[in-house]
mmCIF file of C-alpha atoms in Angstrom:
data_model
loop_
_atom_site.group_PDB
_atom_site.id
_atom_site.type_symbol
_atom_site.label_atom_id
_atom_site.label_comp_id
_atom_site.label_asym_id
_atom_site.label_seq_id
_atom_site.Cartn_x
_atom_site.Cartn_y
_atom_site.Cartn_z
ATOM 1 C CA VAL O 1 185.207 97.813 73.065
ATOM 2 C CA GLU O 2 185.166 99.180 69.516
ATOM 3 C CA LEU O 3 181.981 101.222 69.826
ATOM 4 C CA THR O 4 182.435 104.921 69.141
ATOM 5 C CA HIS O 5 179.795 106.178 71.593
ATOM 6 C CA VAL O 6 181.664 104.484 74.441
ATOM 7 C CA SER O 7 184.603 106.836 73.802
ATOM 8 C CA PHE O 8 182.696 109.762 75.362
ATOM 9 C CA SER O 9 181.792 107.667 78.388
ATOM 10 C CA LYS O 10 183.389 106.428 81.555
ATOM 11 C CA LEU O 11 183.459 102.747 82.513
ATOM 12 C CA ILE O 12 181.990 102.683 86.027
ATOM 13 C CA ARG O 13 181.719 98.967 86.771
ATOM 14 C CA ILE O 14 181.530 95.424 85.446
ATOM 15 C CA VAL O 15 178.504 93.330 86.414
ATOM 16 C CA ASP O 16 177.297 89.773 85.913
ATOM 17 C CA GLU O 17 174.069 88.415 84.415
ATOM 18 C CA ASN O 18 172.112 88.520 87.699
ATOM 19 C CA ASP O 19 172.995 92.169 88.274
ATOM 20 C CA VAL O 20 172.060 93.082 84.700
ATOM 21 C CA ASN O 21 168.571 91.638 85.131
ATOM 22 C CA LYS O 22 168.045 93.862 88.194
ATOM 23 C CA LEU O 23 169.629 96.939 86.616
ATOM 24 C CA ILE O 24 167.562 96.788 83.434
ATOM 25 C CA ASN O 25 164.361 96.278 85.441
ATOM 26 C CA ASN O 26 162.406 95.281 82.334
ATOM 27 C CA GLN O 27 161.859 91.545 81.946
ATOM 28 C CA TYR O 28 160.766 91.872 78.320
ATOM 29 C CA ILE O 29 163.927 93.747 77.275
ATOM 30 C CA TYR O 30 166.068 91.414 79.365
ATOM 31 C CA SER O 31 164.568 88.394 77.581
ATOM 32 C CA LEU O 32 165.740 89.799 74.221
ATOM 33 C CA LEU O 33 169.370 90.123 75.259
ATOM 34 C CA GLU O 34 172.122 87.717 74.399
ATOM 35 C CA LYS O 35 173.454 86.475 77.733
ATOM 36 C CA ARG O 36 177.104 87.113 78.603
ATOM 37 C CA LYS O 37 179.258 86.358 81.631
ATOM 38 C CA GLN O 38 180.009 90.023 82.212
ATOM 39 C CA TYR O 39 178.658 93.379 81.157
ATOM 40 C CA TYR O 40 180.337 96.775 81.122
ATOM 41 C CA VAL O 41 178.360 99.620 82.673
ATOM 42 C CA TYR O 42 179.327 103.037 81.318
ATOM 43 C CA GLN O 43 178.221 106.516 82.315
ATOM 44 C CA CYS O 44 177.830 109.706 80.291
ATOM 45 C CA SER O 45 175.937 112.965 80.207
ATOM 46 C CA PRO O 46 172.321 112.347 79.145
ATOM 47 C CA GLU O 47 172.635 114.585 76.072
ATOM 48 C CA LYS O 48 174.972 111.995 74.547
ATOM 49 C CA LEU O 49 172.115 109.472 74.420
ATOM 50 C CA THR O 50 169.543 111.682 72.713
ATOM 51 C CA SER O 51 168.571 110.922 69.139
ATOM 52 C CA ARG O 52 166.036 111.956 66.544
ATOM 53 C CA TYR O 53 165.056 108.289 66.536
ATOM 54 C CA ARG O 54 163.795 108.652 70.105
ATOM 55 C CA TYR O 55 161.468 111.638 69.727
ATOM 56 C CA ASP O 56 159.569 110.395 72.765
ATOM 57 C CA VAL O 57 162.467 111.496 75.001
ATOM 58 C CA TYR O 58 161.777 115.123 74.018
ATOM 59 C CA VAL O 59 158.057 114.730 74.740
ATOM 60 C CA LYS O 60 158.882 113.275 78.145
ATOM 61 C CA TYR O 61 161.437 116.037 78.780
ATOM 62 C CA PHE O 62 158.735 118.669 78.162
ATOM 63 C CA TYR O 63 156.518 116.859 80.666
ATOM 64 C CA VAL O 64 159.307 116.674 83.288
ATOM 65 C CA LYS O 65 160.117 120.367 82.849
ATOM 66 C CA SER O 66 156.446 121.350 83.132
ATOM 67 C CA TYR O 67 155.854 119.068 86.117
ATOM 68 C CA ILE O 68 158.851 120.329 88.098
ATOM 69 C CA GLU O 69 158.509 124.003 87.168
ATOM 70 C CA LYS O 70 154.690 123.894 87.469
ATOM 71 C CA ASP O 71 154.406 125.668 84.129
ATOM 72 C CA ASN O 72 152.308 124.526 81.144
ATOM 73 C CA TYR O 73 151.530 121.335 83.061
ATOM 74 C CA ASP O 74 148.059 120.778 81.562
ATOM 75 C CA LEU O 75 149.428 121.115 78.029
ATOM 76 C CA ALA O 76 152.425 118.901 78.828
ATOM 77 C CA LYS O 77 150.115 116.242 80.270
ATOM 78 C CA LYS O 78 147.917 116.287 77.136
ATOM 79 C CA ILE O 79 150.949 115.998 74.855
ATOM 80 C CA TYR O 80 152.497 113.241 76.984
ATOM 81 C CA LEU O 81 149.260 111.218 77.000
ATOM 82 C CA SER O 82 148.816 111.764 73.258
ATOM 83 C CA HIS O 83 152.240 110.273 72.539
ATOM 84 C CA ILE O 84 151.653 107.340 74.933
ATOM 85 C CA LYS O 85 148.350 106.619 73.211
ATOM 86 C CA ALA O 86 150.130 106.699 69.830
ATOM 87 C CA PHE O 87 152.915 104.483 71.171
ATOM 88 C CA ASN O 88 151.054 101.709 72.996
ATOM 89 C CA ASN O 89 147.433 102.786 73.551
ATOM 90 C CA PHE O 90 148.072 102.972 77.319
ATOM 91 C CA PHE O 91 149.115 99.359 77.735
ATOM 92 C CA GLU O 92 152.503 98.025 78.820
ATOM 93 C CA PRO O 93 153.161 94.398 77.784
ATOM 94 C CA ASP O 94 154.093 93.442 81.342
ATOM 95 C CA GLY O 95 150.717 94.702 82.591
ATOM 96 C CA SER O 96 152.252 97.318 84.881
ATOM 97 C CA LYS O 97 150.312 100.168 83.255
ATOM 98 C CA SER O 98 146.967 99.978 81.517
ATOM 99 C CA SER O 99 145.388 103.442 81.725
ATOM 100 C CA PRO O 100 146.345 107.098 81.238
ATOM 101 C CA ASP O 101 146.317 107.588 85.024
ATOM 102 C CA ASP O 102 148.755 104.673 85.463
ATOM 103 C CA PHE O 103 151.225 106.350 83.099
ATOM 104 C CA ILE O 104 150.927 109.773 84.757
ATOM 105 C CA ASP O 105 151.138 108.368 88.299
ATOM 106 C CA ASN O 106 154.141 106.141 87.502
ATOM 107 C CA PHE O 107 155.963 108.948 85.701
ATOM 108 C CA ASN O 108 155.412 111.380 88.574
ATOM 109 C CA ILE O 109 156.666 108.791 91.077
ATOM 110 C CA LEU O 110 159.727 108.169 88.897
ATOM 111 C CA ILE O 111 160.473 111.902 88.651
ATOM 112 C CA GLU O 112 160.308 112.276 92.434
ATOM 113 C CA SER O 113 162.420 109.157 92.969
ATOM 114 C CA ILE O 114 165.197 110.268 90.621
ATOM 115 C CA LYS O 115 165.101 113.801 92.066
ATOM 116 C CA ALA O 116 165.630 112.325 95.544
ATOM 117 C CA GLU O 117 167.993 109.426 94.821
ATOM 118 C CA GLY O 118 169.485 109.943 91.366
ATOM 119 C CA LEU O 119 169.685 107.144 88.825
ATOM 120 C CA ASN O 120 171.769 104.536 90.605
ATOM 121 C CA LYS O 121 169.416 101.546 90.746
ATOM 122 C CA THR O 122 168.921 101.075 87.001
ATOM 123 C CA VAL O 123 170.738 101.507 83.680
ATOM 124 C CA ILE O 124 169.633 102.562 80.210
ATOM 125 C CA PRO O 125 170.097 99.768 77.650
ATOM 126 C CA ILE O 126 171.343 101.154 74.324
ATOM 127 C CA SER O 127 172.056 99.660 70.909
ATOM 128 C CA LYS O 128 175.528 99.443 69.381
ATOM 129 C CA THR O 129 174.778 102.679 67.527
ATOM 130 C CA GLY O 130 173.966 104.496 70.770
ATOM 131 C CA ILE O 131 170.164 104.607 70.492
ATOM 132 C CA PRO O 132 168.293 103.937 73.757
ATOM 133 C CA ILE O 133 166.344 100.675 73.569
ATOM 134 C CA ASP O 134 164.414 101.376 76.778
ATOM 135 C CA GLY O 135 164.442 103.982 79.529
ATOM 136 C CA ALA O 136 163.128 107.090 77.736
ATOM 137 C CA HIS O 137 161.351 108.279 80.899
ATOM 138 C CA ARG O 138 164.522 107.947 82.968
ATOM 139 C CA LEU O 139 166.626 109.590 80.264
ATOM 140 C CA ALA O 140 164.242 112.575 80.019
ATOM 141 C CA ILE O 141 164.347 113.064 83.792
ATOM 142 C CA CYS O 142 168.153 112.891 83.807
ATOM 143 C CA LEU O 143 168.298 115.399 80.944
ATOM 144 C CA TYR O 144 166.264 117.893 82.921
ATOM 145 C CA LEU O 145 168.073 117.294 86.216
ATOM 146 C CA LYS O 146 171.504 117.107 84.510
ATOM 147 C CA ILE O 147 172.256 113.723 86.067
ATOM 148 C CA LYS O 148 174.823 111.431 84.444
ATOM 149 C CA VAL O 149 173.278 108.280 82.966
ATOM 150 C CA PRO O 150 174.577 104.732 83.448
ATOM 151 C CA PHE O 151 174.110 102.561 80.358
ATOM 152 C CA LEU O 152 174.855 99.147 78.891
ATOM 153 C CA VAL O 153 175.433 98.385 75.210
ATOM 154 C CA PHE O 154 173.555 95.515 73.575
ATOM 155 C CA ASP O 155 173.424 93.998 70.125
ATOM 156 C CA LEU O 156 169.754 94.749 69.476
ATOM 157 C CA LEU O 157 168.041 96.548 66.649
ATOM 158 C CA ASP O 158 167.705 100.287 67.045
ATOM 159 C CA ALA O 159 164.388 101.609 68.166
ATOM 160 C CA LYS O 160 162.993 104.064 65.626
ATOM 161 C CA TYR O 161 160.435 106.193 67.382
ATOM 162 C CA ASP O 162 160.915 109.460 65.522
ATOM 163 C CA ARG O 163 158.417 112.303 65.056
ATOM 164 C CA GLU O 164 156.947 110.630 61.965
ATOM 165 C CA PHE O 165 156.292 107.439 63.936
ATOM 166 C CA PHE O 166 154.134 109.289 66.459
ATOM 167 C CA VAL O 167 152.324 111.464 63.912
ATOM 168 C CA SER O 168 151.549 108.426 61.744
ATOM 169 C CA ARG O 169 149.947 106.801 64.788
ATOM 170 C CA GLY O 170 147.704 109.738 65.639
ATOM 171 C CA MET O 171 149.751 112.238 67.647
ATOM 172 C CA SER O 172 148.782 115.779 66.753
ATOM 173 C CA ASP O 173 151.239 117.628 64.549
ATOM 174 C CA ASN O 174 150.339 120.728 66.588
ATOM 175 C CA TYR O 175 151.660 118.959 69.700
ATOM 176 C CA CYS O 176 154.858 118.150 67.829
ATOM 177 C CA THR O 177 155.247 121.848 67.013
ATOM 178 C CA VAL O 178 155.102 122.638 70.742
ATOM 179 C CA ILE O 179 157.796 120.034 71.446
#
């Protein structure tokens, strides 16, 4: 593999198409991927997958920190919901979440699950340039808990969800200052 971000990572296994579908756990993202006979799953420290183009990871990290430490939770919840509203107006395309409560409940369940079991049932799909395509919630949790992150590299366009993206869609600049 000629990708530079793989150089700081460890190859942990090779999987087939059926396993990838389960590991990604997002049918929409899976449908966008070019199918291959085998996929290389790498692992690295979560810091290596952070990017200014995924500002939402930092918002989610603040929420995780506040939730676990029980400090500034009300503010973290407001900021988290503000960025979700700016991102998708509380609606996931697969219909799994369609209200602010759905997002909070699912995130809290995910935090508790990863705290208890680690991140061994899913992977973070990233672009060739190392930008996460999906999995910002999982990445933020792993950042806080200092858990290594399994990832797969795909030839998809980079996601560009930087601070300006969220502010331009209605997230308070004051909230961004907190983050």
